[in-house]
N, CA and C of each residue as an Amber inpcrd file, in Angstrom:
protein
   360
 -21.4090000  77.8060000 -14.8940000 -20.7820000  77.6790000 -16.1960000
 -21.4520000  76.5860000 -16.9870000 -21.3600000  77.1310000 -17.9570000
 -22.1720000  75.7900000 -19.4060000 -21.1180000  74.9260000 -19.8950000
 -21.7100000  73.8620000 -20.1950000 -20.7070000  72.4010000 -20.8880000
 -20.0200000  73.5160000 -21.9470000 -21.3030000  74.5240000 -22.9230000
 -20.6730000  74.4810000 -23.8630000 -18.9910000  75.3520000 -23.4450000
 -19.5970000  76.4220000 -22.4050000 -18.3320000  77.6230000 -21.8110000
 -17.2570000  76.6880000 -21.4680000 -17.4030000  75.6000000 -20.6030000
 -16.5570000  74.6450000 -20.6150000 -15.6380000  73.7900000 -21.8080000
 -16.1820000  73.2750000 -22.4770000 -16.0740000  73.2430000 -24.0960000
 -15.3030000  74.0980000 -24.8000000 -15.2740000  75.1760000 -25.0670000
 -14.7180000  76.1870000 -25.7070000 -13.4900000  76.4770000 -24.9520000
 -13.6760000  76.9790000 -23.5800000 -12.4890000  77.1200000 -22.5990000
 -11.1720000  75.8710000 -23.1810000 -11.4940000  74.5010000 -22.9180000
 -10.6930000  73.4680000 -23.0520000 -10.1860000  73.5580000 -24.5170000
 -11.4340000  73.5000000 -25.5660000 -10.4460000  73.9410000 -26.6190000
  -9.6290000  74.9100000 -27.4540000  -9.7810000  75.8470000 -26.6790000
  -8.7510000  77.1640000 -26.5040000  -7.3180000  77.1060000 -25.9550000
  -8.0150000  76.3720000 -24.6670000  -6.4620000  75.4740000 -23.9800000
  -5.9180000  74.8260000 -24.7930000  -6.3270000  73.9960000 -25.4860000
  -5.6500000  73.0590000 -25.7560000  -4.7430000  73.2810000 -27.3840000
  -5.5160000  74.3620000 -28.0750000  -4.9380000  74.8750000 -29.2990000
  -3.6950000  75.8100000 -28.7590000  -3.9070000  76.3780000 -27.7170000
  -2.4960000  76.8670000 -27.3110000  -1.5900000  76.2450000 -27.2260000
  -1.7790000  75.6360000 -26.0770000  -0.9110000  74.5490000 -25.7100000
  -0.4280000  73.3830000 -27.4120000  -1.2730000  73.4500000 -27.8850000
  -0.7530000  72.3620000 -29.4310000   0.2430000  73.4830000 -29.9640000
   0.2690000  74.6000000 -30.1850000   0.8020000  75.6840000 -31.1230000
   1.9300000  75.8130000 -30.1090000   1.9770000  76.2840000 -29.0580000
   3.5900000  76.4590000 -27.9390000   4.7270000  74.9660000 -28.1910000
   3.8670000  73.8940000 -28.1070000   4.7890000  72.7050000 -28.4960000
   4.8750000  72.4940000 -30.1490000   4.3460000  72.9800000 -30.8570000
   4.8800000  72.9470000 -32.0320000   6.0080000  74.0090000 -32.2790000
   5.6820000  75.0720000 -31.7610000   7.0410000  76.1830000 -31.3230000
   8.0950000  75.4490000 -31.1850000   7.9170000  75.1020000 -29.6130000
   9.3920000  74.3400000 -28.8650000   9.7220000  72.4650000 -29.5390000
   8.8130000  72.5260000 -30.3710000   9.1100000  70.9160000 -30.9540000
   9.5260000  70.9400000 -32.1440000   9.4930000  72.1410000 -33.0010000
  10.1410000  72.7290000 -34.4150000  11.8790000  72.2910000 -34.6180000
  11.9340000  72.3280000 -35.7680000  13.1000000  72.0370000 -36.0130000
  14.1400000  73.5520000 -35.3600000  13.5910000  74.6640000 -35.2970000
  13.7540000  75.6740000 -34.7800000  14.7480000  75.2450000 -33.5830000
  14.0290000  75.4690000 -32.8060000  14.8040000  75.2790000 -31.3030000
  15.7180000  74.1950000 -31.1430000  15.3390000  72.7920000 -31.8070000
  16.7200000  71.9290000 -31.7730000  17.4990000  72.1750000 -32.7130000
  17.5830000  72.9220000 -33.4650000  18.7900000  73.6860000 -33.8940000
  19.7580000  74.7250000 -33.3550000  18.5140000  75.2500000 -32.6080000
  20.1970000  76.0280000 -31.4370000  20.3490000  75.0400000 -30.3610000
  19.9120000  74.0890000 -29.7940000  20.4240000  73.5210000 -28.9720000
  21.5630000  72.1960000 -29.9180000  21.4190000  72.0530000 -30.4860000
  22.0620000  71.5410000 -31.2110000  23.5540000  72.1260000 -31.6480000
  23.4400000  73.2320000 -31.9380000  24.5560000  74.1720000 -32.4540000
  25.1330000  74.8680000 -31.2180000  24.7650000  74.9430000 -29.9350000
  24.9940000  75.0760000 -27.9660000  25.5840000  73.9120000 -28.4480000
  25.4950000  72.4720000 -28.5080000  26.0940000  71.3680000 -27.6350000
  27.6600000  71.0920000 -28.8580000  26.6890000  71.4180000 -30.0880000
  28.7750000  70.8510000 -30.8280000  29.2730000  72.2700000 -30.2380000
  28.9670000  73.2130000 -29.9500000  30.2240000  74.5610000 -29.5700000
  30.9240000  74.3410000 -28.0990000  29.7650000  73.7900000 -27.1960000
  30.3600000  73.5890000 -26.1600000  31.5010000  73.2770000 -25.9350000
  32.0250000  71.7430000 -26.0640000  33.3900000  71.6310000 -26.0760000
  34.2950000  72.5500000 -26.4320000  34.3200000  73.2210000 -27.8110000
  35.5030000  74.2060000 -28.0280000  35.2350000  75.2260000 -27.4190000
  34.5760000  75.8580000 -26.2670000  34.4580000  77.0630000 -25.3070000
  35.0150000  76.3350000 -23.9430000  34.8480000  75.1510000 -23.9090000
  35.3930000  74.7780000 -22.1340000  36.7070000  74.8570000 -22.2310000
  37.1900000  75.4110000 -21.5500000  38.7980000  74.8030000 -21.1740000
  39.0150000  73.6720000 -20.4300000  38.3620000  72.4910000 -20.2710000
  38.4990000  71.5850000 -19.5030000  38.2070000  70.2860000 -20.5680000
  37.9580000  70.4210000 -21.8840000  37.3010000  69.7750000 -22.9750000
  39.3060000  69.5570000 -23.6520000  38.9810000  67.9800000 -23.9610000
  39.8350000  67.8760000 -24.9670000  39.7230000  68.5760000 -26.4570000
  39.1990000  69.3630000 -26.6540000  38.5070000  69.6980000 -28.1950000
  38.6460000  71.7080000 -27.7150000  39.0120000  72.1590000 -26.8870000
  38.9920000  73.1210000 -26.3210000  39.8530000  73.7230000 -27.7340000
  39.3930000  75.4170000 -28.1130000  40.0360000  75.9720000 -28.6720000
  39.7410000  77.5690000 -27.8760000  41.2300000  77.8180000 -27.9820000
  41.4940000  78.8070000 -27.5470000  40.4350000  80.2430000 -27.9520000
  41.3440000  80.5850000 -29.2570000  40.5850000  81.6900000 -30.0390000
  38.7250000  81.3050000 -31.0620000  38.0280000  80.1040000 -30.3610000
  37.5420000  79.7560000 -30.8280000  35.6820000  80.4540000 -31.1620000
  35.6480000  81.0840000 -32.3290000  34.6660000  82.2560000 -32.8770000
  33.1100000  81.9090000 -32.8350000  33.1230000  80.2640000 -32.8660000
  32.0380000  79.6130000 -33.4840000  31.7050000  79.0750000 -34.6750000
  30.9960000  77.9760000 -34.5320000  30.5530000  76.9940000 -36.1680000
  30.0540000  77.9800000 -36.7470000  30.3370000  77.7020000 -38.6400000
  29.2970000  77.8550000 -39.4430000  28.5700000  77.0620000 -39.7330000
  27.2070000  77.7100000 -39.5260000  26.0590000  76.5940000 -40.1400000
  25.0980000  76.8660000 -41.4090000  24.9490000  76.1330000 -42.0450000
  24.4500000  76.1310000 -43.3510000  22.9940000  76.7300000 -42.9650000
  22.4450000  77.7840000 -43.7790000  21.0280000  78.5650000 -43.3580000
  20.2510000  77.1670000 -43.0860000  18.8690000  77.3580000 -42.1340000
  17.8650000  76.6530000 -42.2720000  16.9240000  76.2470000 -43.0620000
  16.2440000  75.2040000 -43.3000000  14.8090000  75.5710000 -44.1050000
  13.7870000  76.3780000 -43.6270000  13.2930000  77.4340000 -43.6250000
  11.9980000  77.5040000 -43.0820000  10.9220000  76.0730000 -43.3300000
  10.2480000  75.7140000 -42.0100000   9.0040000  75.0400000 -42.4910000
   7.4310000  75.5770000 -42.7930000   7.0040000  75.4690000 -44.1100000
   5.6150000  75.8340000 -44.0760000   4.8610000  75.9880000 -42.9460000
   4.3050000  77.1610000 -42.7250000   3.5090000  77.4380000 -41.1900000
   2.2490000  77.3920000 -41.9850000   1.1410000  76.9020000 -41.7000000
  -0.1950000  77.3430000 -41.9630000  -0.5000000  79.1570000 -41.7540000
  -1.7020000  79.6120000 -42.3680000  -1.8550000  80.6140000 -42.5160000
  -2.7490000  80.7520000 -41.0850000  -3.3040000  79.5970000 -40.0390000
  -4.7980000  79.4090000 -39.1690000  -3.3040000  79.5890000 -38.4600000
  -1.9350000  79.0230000 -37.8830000  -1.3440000  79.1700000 -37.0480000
  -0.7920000  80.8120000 -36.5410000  -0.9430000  81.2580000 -37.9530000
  -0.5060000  83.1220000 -37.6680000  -1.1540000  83.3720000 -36.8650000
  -2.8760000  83.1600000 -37.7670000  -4.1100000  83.7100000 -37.1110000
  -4.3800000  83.5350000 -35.3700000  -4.1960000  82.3730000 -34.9670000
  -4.1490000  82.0930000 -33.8540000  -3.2150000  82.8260000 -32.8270000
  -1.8010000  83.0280000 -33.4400000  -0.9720000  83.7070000 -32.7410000
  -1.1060000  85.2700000 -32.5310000  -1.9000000  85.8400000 -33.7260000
  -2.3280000  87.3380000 -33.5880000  -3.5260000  87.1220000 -32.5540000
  -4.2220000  86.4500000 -32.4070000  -5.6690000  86.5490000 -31.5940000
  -5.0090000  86.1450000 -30.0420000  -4.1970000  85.4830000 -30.0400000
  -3.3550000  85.2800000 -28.4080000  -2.4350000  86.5820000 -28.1740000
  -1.8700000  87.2750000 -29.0810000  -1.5010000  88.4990000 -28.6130000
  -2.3790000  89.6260000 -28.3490000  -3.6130000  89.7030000 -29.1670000
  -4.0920000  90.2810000 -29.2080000  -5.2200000  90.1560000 -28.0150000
  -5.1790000  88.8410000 -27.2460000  -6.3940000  88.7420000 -26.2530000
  -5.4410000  89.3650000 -24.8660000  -4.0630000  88.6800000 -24.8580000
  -3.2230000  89.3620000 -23.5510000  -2.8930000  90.7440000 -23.8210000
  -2.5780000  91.3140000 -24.6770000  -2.8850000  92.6420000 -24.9060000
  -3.7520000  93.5800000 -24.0100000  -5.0360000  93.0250000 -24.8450000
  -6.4320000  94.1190000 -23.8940000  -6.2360000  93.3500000 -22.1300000
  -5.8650000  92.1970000 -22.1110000  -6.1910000  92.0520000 -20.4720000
  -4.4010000  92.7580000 -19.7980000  -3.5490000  93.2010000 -20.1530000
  -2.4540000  94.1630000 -20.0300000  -3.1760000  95.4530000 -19.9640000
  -3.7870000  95.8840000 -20.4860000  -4.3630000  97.4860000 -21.5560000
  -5.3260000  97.3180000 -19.9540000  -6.3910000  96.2840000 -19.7360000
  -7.4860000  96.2660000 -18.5670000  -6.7670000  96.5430000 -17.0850000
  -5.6660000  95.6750000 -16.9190000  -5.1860000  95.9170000 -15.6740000
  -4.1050000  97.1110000 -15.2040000  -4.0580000  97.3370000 -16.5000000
  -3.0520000  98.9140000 -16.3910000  -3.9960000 100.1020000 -15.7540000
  -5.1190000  99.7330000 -16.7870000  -5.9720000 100.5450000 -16.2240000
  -6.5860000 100.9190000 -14.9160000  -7.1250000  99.3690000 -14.6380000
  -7.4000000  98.9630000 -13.0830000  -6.2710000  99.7560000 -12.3600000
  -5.5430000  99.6200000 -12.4170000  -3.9350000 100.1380000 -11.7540000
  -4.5060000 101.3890000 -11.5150000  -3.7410000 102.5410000 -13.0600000
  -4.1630000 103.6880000 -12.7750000  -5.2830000 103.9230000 -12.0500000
  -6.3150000 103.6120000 -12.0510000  -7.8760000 104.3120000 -11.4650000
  -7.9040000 104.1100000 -10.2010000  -7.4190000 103.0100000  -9.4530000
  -7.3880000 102.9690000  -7.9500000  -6.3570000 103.9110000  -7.3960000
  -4.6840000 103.8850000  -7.8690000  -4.2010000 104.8080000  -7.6400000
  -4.9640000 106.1920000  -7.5190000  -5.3980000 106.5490000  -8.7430000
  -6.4200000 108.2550000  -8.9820000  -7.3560000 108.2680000  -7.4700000
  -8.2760000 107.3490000  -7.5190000  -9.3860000 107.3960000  -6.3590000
  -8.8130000 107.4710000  -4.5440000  -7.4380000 106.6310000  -4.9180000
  -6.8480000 106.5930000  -3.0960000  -6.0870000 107.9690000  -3.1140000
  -5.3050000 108.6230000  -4.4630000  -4.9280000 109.9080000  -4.0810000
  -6.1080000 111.0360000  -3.6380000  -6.9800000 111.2070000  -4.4190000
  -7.8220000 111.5760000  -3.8860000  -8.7340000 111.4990000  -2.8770000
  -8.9490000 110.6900000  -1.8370000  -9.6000000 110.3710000  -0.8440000
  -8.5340000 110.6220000  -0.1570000  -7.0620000 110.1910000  -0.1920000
  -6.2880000 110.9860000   1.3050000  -6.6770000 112.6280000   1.3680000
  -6.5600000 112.8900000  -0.1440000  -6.8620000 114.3570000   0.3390000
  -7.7610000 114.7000000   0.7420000  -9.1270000 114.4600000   0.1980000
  -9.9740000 115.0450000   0.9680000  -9.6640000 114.6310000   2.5960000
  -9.4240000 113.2810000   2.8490000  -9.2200000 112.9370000   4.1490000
  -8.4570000 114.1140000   4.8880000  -7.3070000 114.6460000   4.3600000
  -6.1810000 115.5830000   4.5280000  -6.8890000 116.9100000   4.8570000
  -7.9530000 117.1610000   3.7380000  -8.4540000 118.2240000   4.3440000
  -9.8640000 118.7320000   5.7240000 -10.0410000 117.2510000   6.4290000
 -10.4860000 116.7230000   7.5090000 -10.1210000 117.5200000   8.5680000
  -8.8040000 117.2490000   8.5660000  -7.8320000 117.0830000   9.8230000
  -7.5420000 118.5430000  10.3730000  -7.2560000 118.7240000  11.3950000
  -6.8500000 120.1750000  12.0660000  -5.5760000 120.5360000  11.4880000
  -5.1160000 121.4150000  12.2290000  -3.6410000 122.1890000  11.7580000
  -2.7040000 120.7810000  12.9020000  -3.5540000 120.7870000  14.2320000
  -2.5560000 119.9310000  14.8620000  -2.3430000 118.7210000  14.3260000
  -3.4800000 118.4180000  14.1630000  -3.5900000 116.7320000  13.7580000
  -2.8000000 116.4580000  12.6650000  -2.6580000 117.0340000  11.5300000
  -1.4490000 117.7790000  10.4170000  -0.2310000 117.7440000  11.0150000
   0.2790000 118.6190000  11.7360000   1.7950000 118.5490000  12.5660000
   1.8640000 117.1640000  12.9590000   0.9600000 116.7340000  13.8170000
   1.3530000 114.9390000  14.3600000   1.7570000 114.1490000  13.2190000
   0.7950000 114.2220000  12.7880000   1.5330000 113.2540000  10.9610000
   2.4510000 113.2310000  10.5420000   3.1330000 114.7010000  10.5160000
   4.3890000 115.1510000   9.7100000   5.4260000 114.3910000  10.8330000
């Protein structure tokens, strides 16, 4: 492998990995965990704050935050790279299956009538 293959590899890694924690570090996700922890209490029955018939908070809509247009891009080219390696190993799949059905048979058609009965 080359510095540069090396190089590229790491910063591939590492733009993923920056874009997944901007995911899970978004105002996004601590907003439902946020909106989980005030409901909690009124779902326990063991909570002083416990309500019986209790439906859930309303919460005022979110902001969306400006996403860059390079963060889409990135996210279509990561679906789009596990994709074909899904699409590759499906394949792999099917074709060995195809080749071992076929080789029992011919194998199958090897065998005697007895050697046939023993099997069964």
């Amino acid at each position: 492998s080359s510095q540069q293959g090396i190089d590229d590899t790491t910063k591939v890694a590492n733009d993923v990995f920056a874009y997944v924690s901007n995911l899970l570090g978004g105002d996004l996700v601590q907003s439902y965990i946020d909106k989980a922890l005030n409901e909690a209490g009124m779902k326990c029955p063991h909570s002083p704050t416990y309500m019986k018939d209790f439906n859930g908070l309303e919460f005022d809509d979110m902001i969306a935050s400006a996403k860059s247009e390079s963060s889409y891009g990135f996210l279509i080219a990561i679906i789009a790279v596990v994709s074909c390696l899904l699409v590759l190993i499906a394949l792999a799949i099917a074709i060995t299956r195809i080749v071992r059905l076929r080789r029992h048979e011919r194998w199958l058609k090897t065998l005697t009538h007895e050697q046939l009965v023993d099997l069964e």
